[in-house]
Every structure is written in structure tokens, then in C-alpha cells.
Amino acid sequence: MTHSDTHLPTTTAAGAPRPGGPGLLAGRTVSRIGYGAMQLERLHGDRAAAIALLRRAVELGVDHVDTAQFYGDGFVNELIREALRPQDEVLVVSKVGADPDRQGPFPLRPAQRPDELRASVEDNLRSLGRDQIPVVNLRRLDTRPGLRAEGDQVVDIDDQLAAMVALRDEGKIGAIGLSSVTLAGLRRALPAGIVCVQNAYSLVARDDEEMASLCRAEKIAWVPFFPLGGAFPGLPKVADEPAVHAAARSLGATPSQIGLAWLLHHAPNVLLIPGTADPDHLEANVAAGSITIDKATLTTLDAIPSRSAQVPLD
């Protein structure tokens, strides 16, 4: 299996074995393979299928779901509200720092000011039907790829953290995470009590290795998005690597499963939130938690160069 904490409970509240083993997030035990809900937007025309997918995730041992109000302008949060039951004990993580922009050239616009962060938390509480969101990630706009802040959207991280801490003190959020943050930003934020960091990171995009190590030392969950690379044109993809294909053949897995399994083996504080709107892909992602990568194969995979820093994104 993977490098998880053997002292934590190995089954979920639903009685399922934890895919990838148990990990910690905001002081709670969660399965190391969770679910990123953004892709549920694609099921806008089939609400029943979306609800069924979330229920299936719980059956498969997922108890960490990542969402945002700007996923489908509240649609995904409403699905989560409908599909998940209190007895499932699923840890729901949301994020703030952007708002939907259906008329714009990009479906999102920055929403970085403290008043906007507060308004977004309130929107999330309404659409999720909750009094408190267990974890809320502050999505900074410091790093590419993706949105960039300009004008009054360039906000000091200390001002943002003050708003987040106030929301935590009020009980509207349980804990604070960071997303798309720099190493310097994380170091400034540590005194606020950060429980997780979500940055783009994969086998072929390891620019943030120093930050991942700092998170491990500080007992902060490292939650990679784009865990298989290649989410933007020109970015390297895990599935394009010959060594990944060779490992997949030898271990009876898919290249994508190898990419996910490598992340779990790489560090014990890694939690994964692969997203999909397809039930078969969901099963395959969860099954990646059962893959044991031998030392020789791990050494070969570790030797794959990180190339994301070489890709121009402007």
C-alpha cells in the first residue's frame, strides 16, 4: 500500500476501506484519495447522474470532497448539499478568491479583496446549506497557470488572512488553507494556522518541491491540483512519459493511475482530489490507492525531469 499513517482509522464512517490509506486534514482523518467536484459542472443536464456519482464516491471510501461556489455558479455546491448526508462524515473543502463571470472571456474573475472573500464564504454557506465550511482555501493569484490579479485585485496576503481568521473566529469556517500560493506567501501565512496547500504539482511539474517539503515539516496537507499535468496547452503530461507507460505495463495499471500512485508514494502528507464526471474514471482513480510501486520503479519515476518551469505561459 502507500505511505499513510498506520495509527489512523482505516475505514470511513460509511464502512469502506480508505483508498490510499488514511491521512490527516484539519485534524480529521480522511482517505488519501478524495474527489475534486469541478467536473460535475459537465453533468448540468443530468442531475441524477451527478448525485449518483457523489454517492458512488462515498461508497468507494471517499470522504474528502473539494468544491467551490464558482463551480457552475453554485450548481456543484447544491449537488453536494443534496448528495452528502451528515452520517457520511465527508469533509467538504471549498475555496474563495474568484467569482463566476458568465459574460467574461474567461468563466471566472478575480475576487481577492477581503470583502469579496467574506461574501464568497457566505455564498458557499448558502449553496452548501451549512452553518460552517470545515476548510476554506484562499486562492491566491500569485502563480501561473490561470487567473492573474490586477488593479484593486492585487491584495496583500496579510489583509486576506486577517479576513479569513475573522471568519474562522466567527465559526463560519473551520480551518484555513491556501491555493496557488508562493513559498514566500506560505511562510508569511504560517502564523495564521494553515491546514492545507493546493498548488499545481505532478510527477512532471515539481517546481514546488521545496514548498511540499515545508508542508510536510509543518504537518500541512499537500493537495496537488493538475496531478497528472497538462491542464493547459503546452504543459507536460504525466501520461506522455515512456517511463510511466513502462511502469503501468509492469504493474497492470493505467498511466494515469501510476501518476496518482506516485504522488501518494512521494510524501505521506499528500492528499489527492482527482476529478471526473465519469463513474469508470472515478473507480480507476480510487483504485490507484491500492497500487504499490516497487523501489526500482519508484527510482525510475523519480528520475523523470520536472519540465513545467521551462514552459512559457504568457
CSV table of C-alpha atoms in Angstrom, one decimal:
chain,number,residue,atom,x,y,z
A,1,MET,CA,0.0,0.0,0.0
A,2,THR,CA,1.1,3.6,0.4
A,3,HIS,CA,2.9,5.6,3.0
A,4,SER,CA,0.0,6.6,5.1
A,5,ASP,CA,-0.3,6.9,8.9
A,6,THR,CA,-0.9,3.5,10.3
A,7,HIS,CA,-2.3,4.8,13.6
A,8,LEU,CA,-5.4,6.3,11.9
A,9,PRO,CA,-8.7,4.5,11.3
A,10,THR,CA,-8.5,2.6,8.0
A,11,THR,CA,-12.2,2.6,7.2
A,12,THR,CA,-14.6,5.5,6.6
A,13,ALA,CA,-17.8,6.3,8.5
A,14,ALA,CA,-19.6,4.6,5.6
A,15,GLY,CA,-17.6,1.4,6.4
A,16,ALA,CA,-15.5,1.5,3.3
A,17,PRO,CA,-11.7,0.9,3.2
A,18,ARG,CA,-9.9,4.2,2.8
A,19,PRO,CA,-8.4,4.4,-0.8
A,20,GLY,CA,-4.7,5.2,-0.4
A,21,GLY,CA,-5.0,4.7,3.3
A,22,PRO,CA,-5.7,7.3,5.9
A,23,GLY,CA,-4.3,10.8,6.0
A,24,LEU,CA,-4.9,14.0,8.1
A,25,LEU,CA,-6.6,17.2,7.1
A,26,ALA,CA,-7.5,19.9,9.6
A,27,GLY,CA,-7.1,17.4,12.4
A,28,ARG,CA,-9.5,14.9,10.9
A,29,THR,CA,-8.8,11.5,9.4
A,30,VAL,CA,-9.7,11.4,5.7
A,31,SER,CA,-9.0,8.9,2.9
A,32,ARG,CA,-5.9,10.0,0.9
A,33,ILE,CA,-7.8,9.8,-2.3
A,34,GLY,CA,-10.7,12.3,-2.3
A,35,TYR,CA,-12.7,13.8,-5.0
A,36,GLY,CA,-12.5,17.2,-6.8
A,37,ALA,CA,-16.0,18.2,-7.8
A,38,MET,CA,-15.3,20.7,-10.5
A,39,GLN,CA,-16.1,18.2,-13.3
A,40,LEU,CA,-19.6,17.8,-12.0
A,41,GLU,CA,-20.4,21.0,-14.0
A,42,ARG,CA,-20.4,18.8,-17.1
A,43,LEU,CA,-23.4,16.9,-15.7
A,44,HIS,CA,-25.6,20.1,-15.6
A,45,GLY,CA,-28.2,18.3,-17.8
A,46,ASP,CA,-28.2,15.1,-15.8
A,47,ARG,CA,-28.6,15.9,-12.1
A,48,ALA,CA,-29.4,12.3,-11.2
A,49,ALA,CA,-26.1,11.1,-12.7
A,50,ALA,CA,-24.2,13.8,-10.8
A,51,ILE,CA,-25.9,12.8,-7.5
A,52,ALA,CA,-25.2,9.1,-8.2
A,53,LEU,CA,-21.5,9.8,-8.9
A,54,LEU,CA,-21.1,11.5,-5.5
A,55,ARG,CA,-22.9,8.7,-3.7
A,56,ARG,CA,-20.7,6.2,-5.5
A,57,ALA,CA,-17.6,8.1,-4.3
A,58,VAL,CA,-18.8,7.8,-0.7
A,59,GLU,CA,-19.3,4.0,-1.3
A,60,LEU,CA,-15.8,3.7,-2.6
A,61,GLY,CA,-14.3,5.3,0.5
A,62,VAL,CA,-14.1,9.0,-0.5
A,63,ASP,CA,-14.7,11.3,2.5
A,64,HIS,CA,-12.9,14.5,1.3
A,65,VAL,CA,-14.6,16.5,-1.4
A,66,ASP,CA,-13.2,19.7,-2.9
A,67,THR,CA,-15.6,22.3,-4.3
A,68,ALA,CA,-16.1,26.0,-4.8
A,69,GLN,CA,-19.1,28.3,-5.3
A,70,PHE,CA,-17.7,29.3,-8.7
A,71,TYR,CA,-18.0,25.7,-9.9
A,72,GLY,CA,-21.1,26.1,-12.0
A,73,ASP,CA,-22.1,29.2,-10.1
A,74,GLY,CA,-23.4,27.2,-7.1
A,75,PHE,CA,-24.6,24.2,-9.1
A,76,VAL,CA,-21.9,21.9,-7.8
A,77,ASN,CA,-22.3,23.0,-4.2
A,78,GLU,CA,-26.1,22.3,-4.5
A,79,LEU,CA,-25.3,18.8,-5.7
A,80,ILE,CA,-23.1,18.2,-2.7
A,81,ARG,CA,-25.7,19.5,-0.4
A,82,GLU,CA,-28.3,17.1,-1.9
A,83,ALA,CA,-26.0,14.0,-2.2
A,84,LEU,CA,-24.0,14.0,1.0
A,85,ARG,CA,-25.5,13.1,4.3
A,86,PRO,CA,-24.3,14.0,7.8
A,87,GLN,CA,-23.7,10.4,8.6
A,88,ASP,CA,-21.3,10.1,5.7
A,89,GLU,CA,-18.9,12.4,7.6
A,90,VAL,CA,-17.4,13.8,4.4
A,91,LEU,CA,-15.0,16.7,4.9
A,92,VAL,CA,-16.1,19.4,2.4
A,93,VAL,CA,-13.4,21.9,1.4
A,94,SER,CA,-14.3,25.0,-0.6
A,95,LYS,CA,-12.3,27.9,-1.9
A,96,VAL,CA,-12.6,31.7,-2.3
A,97,GLY,CA,-10.7,34.2,-4.3
A,98,ALA,CA,-12.6,34.1,-7.6
A,99,ASP,CA,-16.2,34.6,-8.7
A,100,PRO,CA,-18.2,33.3,-11.7
A,101,ASP,CA,-18.1,35.6,-14.7
A,102,ARG,CA,-20.5,34.1,-17.3
A,103,GLN,CA,-20.3,37.1,-19.6
A,104,GLY,CA,-16.5,37.4,-19.5
A,105,PRO,CA,-13.8,36.0,-21.8
A,106,PHE,CA,-12.9,33.5,-19.0
A,107,PRO,CA,-15.6,31.9,-16.8
A,108,LEU,CA,-14.0,33.4,-13.7
A,109,ARG,CA,-12.9,36.8,-12.5
A,110,PRO,CA,-10.7,37.5,-9.5
A,111,ALA,CA,-12.4,38.3,-6.2
A,112,GLN,CA,-9.4,38.9,-3.9
A,113,ARG,CA,-10.5,41.8,-1.7
A,114,PRO,CA,-11.3,41.0,1.9
A,115,ASP,CA,-15.0,42.0,1.5
A,116,GLU,CA,-15.2,39.7,-1.6
A,117,LEU,CA,-13.7,36.8,0.4
A,118,ARG,CA,-16.3,37.2,3.1
A,119,ALA,CA,-19.1,37.5,0.5
A,120,SER,CA,-17.9,34.3,-1.2
A,121,VAL,CA,-17.8,32.4,2.1
A,122,GLU,CA,-21.4,33.5,2.7
A,123,ASP,CA,-22.4,32.3,-0.8
A,124,ASN,CA,-20.7,28.9,-0.1
A,125,LEU,CA,-22.6,28.6,3.2
A,126,ARG,CA,-25.9,29.2,1.4
A,127,SER,CA,-25.4,26.9,-1.5
A,128,LEU,CA,-23.9,24.1,0.7
A,129,GLY,CA,-26.7,24.6,3.3
A,130,ARG,CA,-24.2,24.7,6.1
A,131,ASP,CA,-23.5,26.8,9.2
A,132,GLN,CA,-19.8,26.2,8.8
A,133,ILE,CA,-17.5,25.1,6.0
A,134,PRO,CA,-14.8,22.8,7.5
A,135,VAL,CA,-11.9,24.1,5.4
A,136,VAL,CA,-11.8,27.1,3.0
A,137,ASN,CA,-8.8,27.6,0.8
A,138,LEU,CA,-7.8,31.2,0.0
A,139,ARG,CA,-7.0,31.0,-3.7
A,140,ARG,CA,-4.2,33.5,-4.4
A,141,LEU,CA,-3.4,34.6,-7.9
A,142,ASP,CA,0.4,34.7,-7.5
A,143,THR,CA,1.3,31.8,-9.6
A,144,ARG,CA,0.6,30.6,-13.2
A,145,PRO,CA,-1.2,29.0,-14.9
A,146,GLY,CA,-4.6,30.7,-14.6
A,147,LEU,CA,-6.1,34.0,-13.4
A,148,ARG,CA,-3.8,36.9,-12.6
A,149,ALA,CA,-4.7,39.8,-10.3
A,150,GLU,CA,-4.6,43.4,-11.5
A,151,GLY,CA,-5.6,46.8,-10.1
A,152,ASP,CA,-7.6,46.6,-6.8
A,153,GLN,CA,-7.4,42.8,-7.0
A,154,VAL,CA,-3.7,42.9,-6.0
A,155,VAL,CA,-4.2,42.4,-2.3
A,156,ASP,CA,-1.6,41.8,0.4
A,157,ILE,CA,-1.8,38.3,1.8
A,158,ASP,CA,-1.8,39.6,5.3
A,159,ASP,CA,-5.0,41.6,4.7
A,160,GLN,CA,-6.7,38.5,3.2
A,161,LEU,CA,-5.6,36.3,6.1
A,162,ALA,CA,-7.0,38.8,8.6
A,163,ALA,CA,-10.4,38.3,6.9
A,164,MET,CA,-10.0,34.6,6.9
A,165,VAL,CA,-9.0,34.4,10.6
A,166,ALA,CA,-12.0,36.6,11.4
A,167,LEU,CA,-14.3,34.2,9.6
A,168,ARG,CA,-12.7,31.3,11.4
A,169,ASP,CA,-13.2,33.1,14.8
A,170,GLU,CA,-16.8,33.7,13.9
A,171,GLY,CA,-17.2,29.9,13.3
A,172,LYS,CA,-18.2,30.3,9.6
A,173,ILE,CA,-15.1,28.4,8.5
A,174,GLY,CA,-13.4,25.7,10.5
A,175,ALA,CA,-9.8,26.0,9.1
A,176,ILE,CA,-7.8,27.9,6.5
A,177,GLY,CA,-6.0,26.6,3.5
A,178,LEU,CA,-4.1,28.2,0.7
A,179,SER,CA,-4.1,27.7,-3.1
A,180,SER,CA,-1.9,28.9,-5.9
A,181,VAL,CA,0.5,30.3,-3.3
A,182,THR,CA,4.2,31.1,-3.5
A,183,LEU,CA,6.7,29.7,-1.0
A,184,ALA,CA,7.2,33.2,0.4
A,185,GLY,CA,3.4,33.6,0.7
A,186,LEU,CA,3.1,30.3,2.6
A,187,ARG,CA,5.8,31.3,5.0
A,188,ARG,CA,4.1,34.6,5.8
A,189,ALA,CA,0.8,32.7,6.3
A,190,LEU,CA,2.1,30.0,8.7
A,191,PRO,CA,1.2,32.0,11.9
A,192,ALA,CA,-2.4,32.1,10.8
A,193,GLY,CA,-2.5,28.3,11.1
A,194,ILE,CA,-2.7,26.8,7.6
A,195,VAL,CA,-4.0,23.2,7.3
A,196,CYS,CA,-3.5,22.5,3.6
A,197,VAL,CA,-1.9,23.9,0.4
A,198,GLN,CA,-3.3,23.3,-3.1
A,199,ASN,CA,-0.9,24.1,-5.9
A,200,ALA,CA,-0.3,22.7,-9.4
A,201,TYR,CA,2.0,19.7,-8.9
A,202,SER,CA,2.7,16.4,-10.5
A,203,LEU,CA,5.4,13.9,-11.5
A,204,VAL,CA,6.3,16.2,-14.4
A,205,ALA,CA,5.8,19.5,-12.7
A,206,ARG,CA,7.7,19.6,-9.4
A,207,ASP,CA,8.7,23.2,-9.2
A,208,ASP,CA,7.1,23.5,-5.7
A,209,GLU,CA,9.2,20.7,-4.2
A,210,GLU,CA,10.6,23.0,-1.5
A,211,MET,CA,7.1,24.1,-0.6
A,212,ALA,CA,5.9,20.5,-0.5
A,213,SER,CA,8.7,19.7,1.9
A,214,LEU,CA,7.9,22.7,4.1
A,215,CYS,CA,4.3,21.5,4.3
A,216,ARG,CA,5.5,18.1,5.4
A,217,ALA,CA,7.6,19.6,8.1
A,218,GLU,CA,4.7,21.8,9.3
A,219,LYS,CA,2.2,18.9,9.1
A,220,ILE,CA,0.2,20.7,6.4
A,221,ALA,CA,-1.6,18.6,3.9
A,222,TRP,CA,-0.2,18.9,0.3
A,223,VAL,CA,-3.1,18.7,-2.1
A,224,PRO,CA,-1.9,18.8,-5.7
A,225,PHE,CA,-4.2,20.1,-8.4
A,226,PHE,CA,-3.5,19.1,-12.0
A,227,PRO,CA,-2.0,15.9,-10.5
A,228,LEU,CA,-1.4,14.5,-14.0
A,229,GLY,CA,0.0,17.7,-15.5
A,230,GLY,CA,-1.1,19.0,-18.9
A,231,ALA,CA,-4.2,21.0,-17.9
A,232,PHE,CA,-3.2,23.9,-20.1
A,233,PRO,CA,-1.8,23.8,-23.6
A,234,GLY,CA,1.9,23.2,-23.7
A,235,LEU,CA,2.2,21.9,-20.2
A,236,PRO,CA,3.9,18.4,-19.9
A,237,LYS,CA,1.6,15.5,-19.2
A,238,VAL,CA,2.4,12.5,-17.0
A,239,ALA,CA,0.8,10.1,-19.5
A,240,ASP,CA,3.3,11.2,-22.2
A,241,GLU,CA,6.3,9.8,-20.3
A,242,PRO,CA,7.7,6.5,-21.6
A,243,ALA,CA,8.8,5.5,-18.1
A,244,VAL,CA,5.2,6.0,-16.8
A,245,HIS,CA,3.9,3.7,-19.6
A,246,ALA,CA,6.5,1.1,-18.7
A,247,ALA,CA,5.6,1.2,-15.0
A,248,ALA,CA,1.9,0.9,-16.0
A,249,ARG,CA,2.5,-2.2,-18.1
A,250,SER,CA,4.6,-3.8,-15.4
A,251,LEU,CA,2.1,-3.0,-12.6
A,252,GLY,CA,-1.1,-3.7,-14.6
A,253,ALA,CA,-2.3,-0.2,-14.2
A,254,THR,CA,-3.0,2.8,-16.5
A,255,PRO,CA,-0.5,5.7,-16.9
A,256,SER,CA,-2.9,8.0,-15.0
A,257,GLN,CA,-3.1,5.6,-12.1
A,258,ILE,CA,0.7,5.5,-12.0
A,259,GLY,CA,0.8,9.3,-11.8
A,260,LEU,CA,-1.6,9.3,-8.9
A,261,ALA,CA,0.1,6.4,-7.1
A,262,TRP,CA,3.5,8.1,-7.5
A,263,LEU,CA,2.1,11.2,-5.7
A,264,LEU,CA,0.9,9.0,-2.8
A,265,HIS,CA,4.3,7.3,-2.5
A,266,HIS,CA,6.2,10.6,-2.8
A,267,ALA,CA,5.2,12.0,0.6
A,268,PRO,CA,2.9,11.0,3.5
A,269,ASN,CA,1.2,14.4,3.7
A,270,VAL,CA,-0.1,14.1,0.0
A,271,LEU,CA,-3.9,14.0,-0.4
A,272,LEU,CA,-5.4,13.7,-3.8
A,273,ILE,CA,-8.6,15.1,-5.2
A,274,PRO,CA,-8.8,13.8,-8.8
A,275,GLY,CA,-11.9,15.0,-10.5
A,276,THR,CA,-14.1,13.3,-13.1
A,277,ALA,CA,-17.7,13.2,-14.3
A,278,ASP,CA,-17.4,9.5,-15.4
A,279,PRO,CA,-18.1,6.6,-13.0
A,280,ASP,CA,-15.5,4.4,-14.6
A,281,HIS,CA,-12.8,7.0,-14.2
A,282,LEU,CA,-13.9,7.5,-10.6
A,283,GLU,CA,-13.4,3.8,-9.9
A,284,ALA,CA,-10.0,3.9,-11.6
A,285,ASN,CA,-8.8,6.9,-9.6
A,286,VAL,CA,-9.8,5.3,-6.4
A,287,ALA,CA,-8.1,2.0,-7.4
A,288,ALA,CA,-4.8,4.0,-7.8
A,289,GLY,CA,-4.7,4.0,-4.0
A,290,SER,CA,-4.1,0.2,-4.0
A,291,ILE,CA,-1.0,0.3,-6.3
A,292,THR,CA,2.3,-0.5,-4.7
A,293,ILE,CA,5.3,0.9,-6.6
A,294,ASP,CA,8.5,-1.1,-6.0
A,295,LYS,CA,11.7,0.8,-5.2
A,296,ALA,CA,13.3,0.2,-8.6
A,297,THR,CA,10.3,1.6,-10.4
A,298,LEU,CA,10.0,4.5,-8.0
A,299,THR,CA,13.6,5.4,-8.6
A,300,THR,CA,13.0,5.4,-12.4
A,301,LEU,CA,9.9,7.6,-12.0
A,302,ASP,CA,11.7,10.0,-9.6
A,303,ALA,CA,14.3,10.5,-12.3
A,304,ILE,CA,11.8,11.9,-14.8
A,305,PRO,CA,12.7,15.6,-15.1
A,306,SER,CA,10.3,18.3,-14.0
A,307,ARG,CA,9.7,20.5,-17.0
A,308,SER,CA,6.9,22.9,-16.1
A,309,ALA,CA,9.3,25.7,-15.3
A,310,GLN,CA,10.5,25.6,-18.9
A,311,VAL,CA,7.1,26.3,-20.4
A,312,PRO,CA,6.3,29.9,-21.2
A,313,LEU,CA,2.7,30.7,-20.0
A,314,ASP,CA,2.4,34.3,-21.2
